[in-house]
Short mmCIF file of C-alpha atoms in Angstrom, two decimals:
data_model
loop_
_atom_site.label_atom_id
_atom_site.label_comp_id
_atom_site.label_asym_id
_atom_site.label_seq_id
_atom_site.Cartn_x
_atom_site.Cartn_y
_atom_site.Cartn_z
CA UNK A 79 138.62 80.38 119.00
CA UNK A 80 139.64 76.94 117.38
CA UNK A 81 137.31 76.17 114.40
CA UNK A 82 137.43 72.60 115.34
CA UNK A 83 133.83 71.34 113.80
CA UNK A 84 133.12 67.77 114.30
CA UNK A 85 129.26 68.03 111.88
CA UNK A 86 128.36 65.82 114.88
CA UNK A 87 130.21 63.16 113.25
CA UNK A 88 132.65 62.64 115.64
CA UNK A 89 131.13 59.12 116.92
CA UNK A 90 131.44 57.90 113.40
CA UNK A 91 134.80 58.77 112.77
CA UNK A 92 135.85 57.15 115.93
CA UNK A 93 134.10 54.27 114.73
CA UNK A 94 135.76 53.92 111.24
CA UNK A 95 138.99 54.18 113.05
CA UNK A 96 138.39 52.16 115.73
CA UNK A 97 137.35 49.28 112.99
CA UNK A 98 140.58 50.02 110.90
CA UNK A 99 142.86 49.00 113.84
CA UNK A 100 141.34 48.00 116.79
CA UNK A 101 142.40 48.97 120.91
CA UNK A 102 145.51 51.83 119.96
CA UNK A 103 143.88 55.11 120.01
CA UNK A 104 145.57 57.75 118.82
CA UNK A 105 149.15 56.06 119.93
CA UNK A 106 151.88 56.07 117.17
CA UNK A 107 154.72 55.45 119.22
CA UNK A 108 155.34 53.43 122.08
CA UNK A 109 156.90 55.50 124.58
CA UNK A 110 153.08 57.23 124.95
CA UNK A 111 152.47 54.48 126.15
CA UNK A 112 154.94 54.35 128.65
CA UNK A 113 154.14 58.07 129.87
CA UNK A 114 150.92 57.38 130.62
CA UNK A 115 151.26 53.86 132.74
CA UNK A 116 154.61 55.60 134.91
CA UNK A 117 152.05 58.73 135.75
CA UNK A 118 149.51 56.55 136.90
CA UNK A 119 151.57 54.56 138.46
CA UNK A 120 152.74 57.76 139.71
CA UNK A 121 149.85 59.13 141.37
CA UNK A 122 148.78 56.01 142.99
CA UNK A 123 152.17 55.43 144.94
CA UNK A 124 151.83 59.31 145.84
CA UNK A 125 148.30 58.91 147.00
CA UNK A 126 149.29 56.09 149.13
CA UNK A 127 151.85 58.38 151.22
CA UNK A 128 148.76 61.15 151.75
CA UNK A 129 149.58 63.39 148.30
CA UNK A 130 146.74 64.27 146.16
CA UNK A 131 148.39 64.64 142.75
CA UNK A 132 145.79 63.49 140.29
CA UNK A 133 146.47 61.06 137.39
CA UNK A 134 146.75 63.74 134.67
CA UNK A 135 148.71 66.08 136.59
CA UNK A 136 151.21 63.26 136.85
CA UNK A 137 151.38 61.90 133.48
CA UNK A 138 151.68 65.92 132.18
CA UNK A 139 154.43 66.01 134.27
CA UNK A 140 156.44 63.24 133.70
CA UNK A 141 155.38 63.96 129.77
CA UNK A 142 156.93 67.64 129.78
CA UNK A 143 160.23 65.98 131.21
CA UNK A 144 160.92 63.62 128.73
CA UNK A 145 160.08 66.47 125.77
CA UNK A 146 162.32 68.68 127.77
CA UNK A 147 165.04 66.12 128.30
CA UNK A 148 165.12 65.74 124.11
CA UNK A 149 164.70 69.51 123.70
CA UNK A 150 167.80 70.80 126.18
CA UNK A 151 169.74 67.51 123.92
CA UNK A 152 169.00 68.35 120.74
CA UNK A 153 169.66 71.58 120.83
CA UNK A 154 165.85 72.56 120.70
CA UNK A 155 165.02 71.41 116.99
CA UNK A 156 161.97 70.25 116.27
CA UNK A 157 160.63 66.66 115.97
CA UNK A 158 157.30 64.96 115.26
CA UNK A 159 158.06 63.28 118.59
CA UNK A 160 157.97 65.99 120.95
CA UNK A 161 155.37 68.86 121.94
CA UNK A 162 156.13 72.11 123.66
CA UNK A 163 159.05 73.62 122.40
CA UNK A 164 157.70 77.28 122.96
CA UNK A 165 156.65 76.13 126.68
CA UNK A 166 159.44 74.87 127.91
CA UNK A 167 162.63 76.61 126.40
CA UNK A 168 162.57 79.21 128.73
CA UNK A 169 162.10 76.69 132.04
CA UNK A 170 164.46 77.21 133.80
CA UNK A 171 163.66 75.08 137.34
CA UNK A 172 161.80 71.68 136.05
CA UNK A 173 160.70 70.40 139.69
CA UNK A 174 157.78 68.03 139.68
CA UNK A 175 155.58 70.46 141.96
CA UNK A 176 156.32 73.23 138.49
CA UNK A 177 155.67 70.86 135.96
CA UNK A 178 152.48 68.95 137.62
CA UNK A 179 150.66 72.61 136.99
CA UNK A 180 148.20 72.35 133.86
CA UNK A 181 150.12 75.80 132.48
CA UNK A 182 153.60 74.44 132.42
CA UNK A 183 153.11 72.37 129.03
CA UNK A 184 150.94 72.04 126.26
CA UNK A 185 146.85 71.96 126.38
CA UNK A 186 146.57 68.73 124.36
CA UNK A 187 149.40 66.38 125.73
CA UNK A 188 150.00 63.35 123.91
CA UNK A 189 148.41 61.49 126.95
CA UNK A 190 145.39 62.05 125.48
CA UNK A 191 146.01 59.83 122.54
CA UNK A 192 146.39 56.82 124.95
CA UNK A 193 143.08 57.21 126.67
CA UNK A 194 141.00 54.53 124.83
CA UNK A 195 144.35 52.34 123.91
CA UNK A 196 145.11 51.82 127.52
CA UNK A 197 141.83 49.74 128.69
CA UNK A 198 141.69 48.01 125.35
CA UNK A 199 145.07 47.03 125.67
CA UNK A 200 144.89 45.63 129.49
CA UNK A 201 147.13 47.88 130.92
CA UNK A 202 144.72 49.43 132.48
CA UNK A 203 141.41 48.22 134.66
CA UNK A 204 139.08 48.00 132.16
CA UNK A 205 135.92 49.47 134.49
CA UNK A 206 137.18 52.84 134.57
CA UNK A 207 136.42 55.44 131.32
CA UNK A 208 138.48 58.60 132.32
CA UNK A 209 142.06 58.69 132.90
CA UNK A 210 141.93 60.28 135.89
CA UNK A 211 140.14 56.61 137.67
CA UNK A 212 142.75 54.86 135.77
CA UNK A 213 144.38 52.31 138.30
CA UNK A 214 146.95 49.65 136.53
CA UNK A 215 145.47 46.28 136.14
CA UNK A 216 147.31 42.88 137.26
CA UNK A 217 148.46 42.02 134.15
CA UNK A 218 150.62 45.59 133.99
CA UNK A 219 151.98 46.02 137.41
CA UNK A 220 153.55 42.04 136.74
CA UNK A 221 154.80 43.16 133.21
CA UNK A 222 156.34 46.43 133.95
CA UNK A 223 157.12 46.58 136.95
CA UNK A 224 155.44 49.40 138.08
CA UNK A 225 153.53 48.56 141.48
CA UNK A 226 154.35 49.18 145.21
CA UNK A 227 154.84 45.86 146.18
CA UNK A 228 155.32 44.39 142.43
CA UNK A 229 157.59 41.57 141.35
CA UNK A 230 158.48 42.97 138.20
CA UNK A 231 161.79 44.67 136.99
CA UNK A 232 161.58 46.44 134.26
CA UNK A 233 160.70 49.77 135.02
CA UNK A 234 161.43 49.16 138.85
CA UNK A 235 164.77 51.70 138.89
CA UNK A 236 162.82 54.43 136.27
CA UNK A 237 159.98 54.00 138.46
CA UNK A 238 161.90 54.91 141.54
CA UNK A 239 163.98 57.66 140.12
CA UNK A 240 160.74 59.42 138.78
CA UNK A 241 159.46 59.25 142.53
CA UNK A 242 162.88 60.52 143.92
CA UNK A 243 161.79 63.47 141.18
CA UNK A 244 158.60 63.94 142.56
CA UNK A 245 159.57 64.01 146.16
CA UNK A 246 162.06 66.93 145.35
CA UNK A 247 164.82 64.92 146.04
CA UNK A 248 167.10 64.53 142.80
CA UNK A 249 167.85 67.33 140.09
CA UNK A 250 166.97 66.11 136.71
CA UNK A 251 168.26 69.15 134.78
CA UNK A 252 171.93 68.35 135.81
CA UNK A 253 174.64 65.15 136.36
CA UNK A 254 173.70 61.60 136.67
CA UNK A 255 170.06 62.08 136.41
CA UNK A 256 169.52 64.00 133.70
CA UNK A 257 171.61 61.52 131.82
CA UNK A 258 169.95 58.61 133.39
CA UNK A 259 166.10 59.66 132.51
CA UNK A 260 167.40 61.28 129.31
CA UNK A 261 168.20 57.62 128.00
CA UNK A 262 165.24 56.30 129.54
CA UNK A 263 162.26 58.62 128.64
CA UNK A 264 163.38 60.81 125.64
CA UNK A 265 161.37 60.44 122.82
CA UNK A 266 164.21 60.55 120.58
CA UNK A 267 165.74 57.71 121.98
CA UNK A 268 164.74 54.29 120.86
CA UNK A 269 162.80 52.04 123.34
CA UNK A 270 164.55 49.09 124.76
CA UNK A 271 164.63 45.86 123.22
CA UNK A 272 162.71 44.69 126.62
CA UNK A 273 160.43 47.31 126.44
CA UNK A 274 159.92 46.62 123.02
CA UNK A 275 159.40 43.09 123.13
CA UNK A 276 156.39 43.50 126.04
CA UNK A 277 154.83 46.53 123.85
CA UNK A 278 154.40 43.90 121.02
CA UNK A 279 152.77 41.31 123.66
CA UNK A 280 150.35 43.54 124.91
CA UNK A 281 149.28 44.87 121.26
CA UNK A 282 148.96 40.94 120.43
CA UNK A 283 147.35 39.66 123.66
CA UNK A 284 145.40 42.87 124.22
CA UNK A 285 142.95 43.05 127.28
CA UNK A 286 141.01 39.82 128.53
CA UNK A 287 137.72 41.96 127.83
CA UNK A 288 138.66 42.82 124.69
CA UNK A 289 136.63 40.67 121.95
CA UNK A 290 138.74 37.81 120.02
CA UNK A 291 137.67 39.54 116.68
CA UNK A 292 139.02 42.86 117.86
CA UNK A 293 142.54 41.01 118.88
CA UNK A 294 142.35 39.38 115.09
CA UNK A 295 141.75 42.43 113.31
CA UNK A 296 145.26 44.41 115.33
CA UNK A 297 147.41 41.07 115.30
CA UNK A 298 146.56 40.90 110.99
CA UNK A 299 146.47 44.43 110.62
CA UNK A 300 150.25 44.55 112.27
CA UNK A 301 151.02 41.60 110.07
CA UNK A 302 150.38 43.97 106.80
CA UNK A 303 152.36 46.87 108.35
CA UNK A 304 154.97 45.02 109.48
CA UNK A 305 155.59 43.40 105.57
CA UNK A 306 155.59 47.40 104.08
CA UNK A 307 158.58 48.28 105.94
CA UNK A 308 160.01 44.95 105.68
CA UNK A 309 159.07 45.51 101.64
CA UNK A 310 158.97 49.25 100.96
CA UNK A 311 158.06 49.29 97.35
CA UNK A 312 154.91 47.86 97.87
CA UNK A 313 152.46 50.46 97.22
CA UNK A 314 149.49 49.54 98.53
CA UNK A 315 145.98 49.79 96.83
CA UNK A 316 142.77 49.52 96.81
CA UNK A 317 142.50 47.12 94.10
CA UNK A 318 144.38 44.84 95.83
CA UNK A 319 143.02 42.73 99.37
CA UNK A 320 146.32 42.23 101.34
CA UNK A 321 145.92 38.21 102.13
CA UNK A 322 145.98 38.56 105.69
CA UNK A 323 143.30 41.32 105.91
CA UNK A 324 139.70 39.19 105.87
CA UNK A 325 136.98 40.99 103.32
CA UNK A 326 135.20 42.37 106.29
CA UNK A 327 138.03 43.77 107.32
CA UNK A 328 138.91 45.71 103.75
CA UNK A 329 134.89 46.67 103.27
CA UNK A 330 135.27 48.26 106.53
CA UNK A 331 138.36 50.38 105.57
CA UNK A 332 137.46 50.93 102.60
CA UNK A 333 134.05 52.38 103.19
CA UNK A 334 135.84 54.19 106.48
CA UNK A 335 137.85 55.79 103.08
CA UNK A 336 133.99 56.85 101.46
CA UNK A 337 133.02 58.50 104.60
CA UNK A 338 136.26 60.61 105.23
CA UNK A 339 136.66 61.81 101.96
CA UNK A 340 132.43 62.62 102.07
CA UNK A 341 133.21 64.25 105.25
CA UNK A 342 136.33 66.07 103.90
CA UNK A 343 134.04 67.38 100.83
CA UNK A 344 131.48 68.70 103.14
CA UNK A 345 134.22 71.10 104.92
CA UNK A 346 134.87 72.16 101.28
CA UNK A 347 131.05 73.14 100.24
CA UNK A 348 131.28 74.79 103.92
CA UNK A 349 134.53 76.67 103.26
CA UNK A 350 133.41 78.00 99.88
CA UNK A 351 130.60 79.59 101.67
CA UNK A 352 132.44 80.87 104.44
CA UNK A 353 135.02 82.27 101.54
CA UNK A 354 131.67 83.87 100.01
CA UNK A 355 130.20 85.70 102.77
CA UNK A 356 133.64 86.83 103.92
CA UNK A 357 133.84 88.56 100.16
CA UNK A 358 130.65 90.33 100.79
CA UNK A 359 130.70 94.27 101.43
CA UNK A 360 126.89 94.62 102.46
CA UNK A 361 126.65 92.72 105.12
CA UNK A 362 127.85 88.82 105.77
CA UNK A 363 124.64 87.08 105.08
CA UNK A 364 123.35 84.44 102.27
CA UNK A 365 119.83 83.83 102.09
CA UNK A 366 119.33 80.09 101.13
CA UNK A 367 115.25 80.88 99.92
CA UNK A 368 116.57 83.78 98.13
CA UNK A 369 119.99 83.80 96.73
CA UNK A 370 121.66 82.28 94.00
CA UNK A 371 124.86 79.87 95.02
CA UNK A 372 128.28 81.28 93.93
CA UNK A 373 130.11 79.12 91.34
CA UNK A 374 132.46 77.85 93.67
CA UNK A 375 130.01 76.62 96.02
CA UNK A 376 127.91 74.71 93.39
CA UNK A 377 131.08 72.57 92.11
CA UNK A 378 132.09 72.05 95.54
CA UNK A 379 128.20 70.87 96.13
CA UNK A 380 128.48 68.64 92.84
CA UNK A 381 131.30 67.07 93.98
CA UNK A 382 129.76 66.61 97.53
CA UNK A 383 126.77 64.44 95.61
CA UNK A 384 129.34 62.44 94.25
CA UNK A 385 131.29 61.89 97.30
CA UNK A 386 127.83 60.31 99.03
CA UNK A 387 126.92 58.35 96.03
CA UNK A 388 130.39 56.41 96.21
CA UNK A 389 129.46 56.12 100.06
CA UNK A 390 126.31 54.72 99.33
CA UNK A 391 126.70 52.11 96.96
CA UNK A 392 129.56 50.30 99.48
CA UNK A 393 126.31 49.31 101.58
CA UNK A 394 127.86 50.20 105.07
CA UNK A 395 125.41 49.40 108.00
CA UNK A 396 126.97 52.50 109.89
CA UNK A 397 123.37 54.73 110.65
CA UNK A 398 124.60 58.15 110.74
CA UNK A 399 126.98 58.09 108.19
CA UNK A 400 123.96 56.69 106.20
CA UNK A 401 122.24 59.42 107.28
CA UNK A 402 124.73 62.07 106.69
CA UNK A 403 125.01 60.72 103.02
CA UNK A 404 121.55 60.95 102.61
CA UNK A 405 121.44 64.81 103.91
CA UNK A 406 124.16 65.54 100.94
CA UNK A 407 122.09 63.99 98.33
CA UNK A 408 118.94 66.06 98.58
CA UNK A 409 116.84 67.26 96.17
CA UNK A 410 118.00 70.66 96.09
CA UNK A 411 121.22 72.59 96.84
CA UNK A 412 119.46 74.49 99.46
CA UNK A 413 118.63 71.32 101.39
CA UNK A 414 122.00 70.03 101.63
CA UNK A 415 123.66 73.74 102.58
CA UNK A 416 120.85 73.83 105.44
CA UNK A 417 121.69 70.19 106.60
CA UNK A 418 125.63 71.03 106.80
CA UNK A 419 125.28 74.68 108.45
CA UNK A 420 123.17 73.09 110.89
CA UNK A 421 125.76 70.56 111.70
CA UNK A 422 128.45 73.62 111.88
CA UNK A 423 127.06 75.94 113.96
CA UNK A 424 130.76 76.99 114.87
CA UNK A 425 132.04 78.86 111.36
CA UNK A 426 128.67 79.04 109.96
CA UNK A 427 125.05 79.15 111.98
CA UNK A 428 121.73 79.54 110.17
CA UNK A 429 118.41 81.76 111.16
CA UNK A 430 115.50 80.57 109.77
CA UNK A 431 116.69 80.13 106.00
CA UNK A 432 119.42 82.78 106.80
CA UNK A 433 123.28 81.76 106.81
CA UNK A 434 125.28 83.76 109.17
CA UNK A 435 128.60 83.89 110.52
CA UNK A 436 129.62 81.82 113.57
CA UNK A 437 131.56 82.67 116.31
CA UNK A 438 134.33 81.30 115.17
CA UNK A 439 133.81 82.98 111.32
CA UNK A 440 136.88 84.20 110.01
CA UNK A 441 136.27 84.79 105.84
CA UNK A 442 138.97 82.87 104.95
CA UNK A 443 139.03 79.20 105.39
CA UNK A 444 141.75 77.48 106.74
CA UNK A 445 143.10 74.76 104.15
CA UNK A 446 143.81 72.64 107.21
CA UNK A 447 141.41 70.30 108.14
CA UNK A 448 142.97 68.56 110.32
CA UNK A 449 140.93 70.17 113.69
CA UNK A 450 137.70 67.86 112.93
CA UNK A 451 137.57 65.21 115.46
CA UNK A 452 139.63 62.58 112.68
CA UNK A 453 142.19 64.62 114.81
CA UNK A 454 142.04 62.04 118.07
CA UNK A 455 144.48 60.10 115.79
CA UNK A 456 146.85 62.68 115.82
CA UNK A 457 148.87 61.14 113.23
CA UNK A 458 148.18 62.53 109.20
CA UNK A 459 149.29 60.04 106.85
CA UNK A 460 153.64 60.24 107.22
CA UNK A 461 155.69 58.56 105.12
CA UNK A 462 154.14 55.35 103.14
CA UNK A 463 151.95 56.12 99.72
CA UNK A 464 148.88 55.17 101.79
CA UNK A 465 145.16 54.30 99.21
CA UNK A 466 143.42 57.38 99.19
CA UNK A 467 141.17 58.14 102.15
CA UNK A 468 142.72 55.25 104.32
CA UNK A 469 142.46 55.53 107.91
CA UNK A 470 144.82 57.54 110.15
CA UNK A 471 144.74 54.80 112.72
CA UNK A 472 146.98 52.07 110.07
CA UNK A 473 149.48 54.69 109.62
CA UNK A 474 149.90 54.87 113.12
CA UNK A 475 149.87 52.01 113.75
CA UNK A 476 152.54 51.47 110.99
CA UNK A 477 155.09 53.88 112.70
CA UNK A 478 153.91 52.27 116.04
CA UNK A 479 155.29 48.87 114.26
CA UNK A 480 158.24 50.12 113.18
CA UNK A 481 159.31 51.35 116.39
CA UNK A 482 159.04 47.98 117.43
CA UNK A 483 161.58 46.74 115.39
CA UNK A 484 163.88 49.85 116.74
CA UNK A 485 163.23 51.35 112.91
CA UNK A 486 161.12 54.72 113.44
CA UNK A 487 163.70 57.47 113.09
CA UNK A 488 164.40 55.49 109.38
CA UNK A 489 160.77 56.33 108.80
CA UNK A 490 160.35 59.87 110.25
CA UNK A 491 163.69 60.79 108.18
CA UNK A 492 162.29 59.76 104.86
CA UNK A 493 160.78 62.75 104.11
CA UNK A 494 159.39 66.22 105.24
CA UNK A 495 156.89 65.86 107.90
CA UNK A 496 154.15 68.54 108.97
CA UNK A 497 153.36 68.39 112.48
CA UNK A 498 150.34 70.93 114.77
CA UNK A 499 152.79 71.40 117.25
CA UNK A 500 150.60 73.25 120.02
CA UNK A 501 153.12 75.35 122.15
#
């Protein structure tokens, strides 16, 4: 069982990010992106000629291909880039009708990290809230070139190839199409400079819904990233207001910075608990009317206090990380262990005053956080000397900017990176 525990805080953290760089999800790179829009586009021209191939199914599909593609190329080494190395090694026949199936490729496809980018971004119609009622909206089909009767080029032979695919019709583990879709829709390869050049309009111009402030806060926030990599030994901090960030803008990330690092602590009183009870030899059970907290678990708890004090004083309007600060300053230790088991309910679960393992309880916390819901921006913080606490969205949106300029793989090679790969 995953020990994914969100403390109900997953709204918030959404929030934080979503005010750190506004409309790109969890996207970090902008062939995503392009998955995404060619399986819609996908599963509308397919539904036209009678098929019923969903959205997803489509996107998956054309997803596992272009991992695949990079894999069988590279020899099968691993990359930041690419998912489901263990999955699809041993394929041996990659038609469309194989790889449309939800157990041909990963559970969490990077799809998913496009689902609130695409609307916010116009590429999408912006009625529609799952991805599987995503239809393209005007203002893609003329850019990309990916409608039935559109009179856009760019992605017009791609397009058509990826049908071909789909209909059974071309092989694209062998000869010209393999090595036509390879250069096309591997994620090692860089995007085109056309491609490249609409990604950046649509992250400036974003949707025609989308609020002018919203637009502001991406186009300045891109303007920051974009002077790191052109200046590397900048290290930025949070002393220092980059000029073209407003003060709103830098109250909001930094007090996005209070909240993660509050919500980080909490996992840690949480864990020291869990470490506790899995310790025990008479039975797995802590009694919070009865028993004394273990040393651990009262520094972790000090530290917690501290943690929602530096929240607090930032002023934030946000209510329920005001009210989650609150809950871990209480008057007694007690208090705030009830308030955070009750949140869990997954590793820990409480009866009455009772704290008890939860069904996913294993004694011996996991140093990895990352399975909290922080993880719909996939990306942890990569390469740059980010200020402590800053939010995963600018550091994706810092790799998605230097992929822009044709630059990632400089990035991704500049040091060790630790990726979930879910095979």
């Amino acid at each position: 069982m995953r020990r994914a525990r969100t403390l109900g805080l997953g709204f918030t953290v959404r929030f934080f990010n979503e005010q750190a760089v506004p409309g790109i999800g969890g996207v970090w790179y902008g062939k995503q992106l392009w998955y995404a829009l060619l399986g819609v586009a996908l599963a509308n021209k397919l539904k036209i000629n009678g098929q019923k191939n969903t959205n997803i199914q489509c996107a998956n599909a054309i997803e596992a291909l272009s991992c695949w593609l990079a894999l069988d190329h590279n020899g099968w080494k691993s990359d930041p880039r690419l998912r489901g190395a263990n999955k699809l090694k041993n394929k041996k026949e990659l038609t469309f009708e194989k790889a449309s199936k939800s157990s041909f490729y990963v559970t969490q496809p990077m799809r998913m990290a496009t689902v609130k980018a695409l609307p916010a971004l116009g590429l999408v119609q912006s009625d529609a809230t799952r991805f599987n009622q995503y239809q393209l909206s005007e203002q893609c089909l003329l850019r990309f070139g990916l409608g039935t009767n559109s009179n856009g080029i760019y992605g017009r032979e791609l397009f058509e190839n990826i049908y071909q695919w789909s209909q059974g019709k071309c092989d694209v583990d062998k000869g010209r199409y393999k090595k036509l879709l390879y250069a096309s829709l591997s994620p090692l390869e860089p995007m085109d400079e056309t491609f490249r050049r609409l990604l950046t309009d649509v992250l400036h111009c974003g949707s025609k819904t989308e609020p002018h402030a919203s637009k502001q806060r991406r186009r300045n926030a891109l303007q920051w990233v974009e002077g790191l990599r052109q200046q590397p030994e900048q290290v930025p901090s949070w002393d220092s207001r980059p000029t073209m960030l407003d003060a709103e803008h830098w109250h909001d990330l930094q007090t996005g910075a209070a909240f993660f690092a509050l919500r980080d602590q909490s996992l840690e009183v949480l864990d020291a608990l869990e470490l506790h009870l899995g310790a025990l030899q008479d039975g797995r059970s802590f009694d919070l009317s009865k028993s004394t907290f273990p040393k651990p678990v009262l520094l972790a708890l000090a530290k917690l206090r501290q943690r929602a004090s530096e929240y607090l004083v930032l002023g934030h309007s946000e209510p329920t990380a005001f009210q989650f600060s609150r809950e871990c300053r209480a008057e007694s230790d007690a208090a705030i262990v009830r308030h955070l088991v009750e949140r869990d309910g997954r590793v820990l679960r409480l009866m009455g005053s009772v704290v008890l393992p939860g069904p996913a309880f294993e004694g011996s916390p996991s140093s990895n956080h990352a399975e909290t819901e922080a993880l719909d921006e996939e990306a942890d913080q990569r390469r740059l000397k980010w200020p402590t606490g800053m939010s995963s969205r600018m550091s994706n949106l810092f790799y998605l900017n230097a992929d822009l300029h044709g630059d990632l793989d400089t990035w991704l090679s500049a040091a060790p990176f630790t990726n979930s790969e879910e095979s």
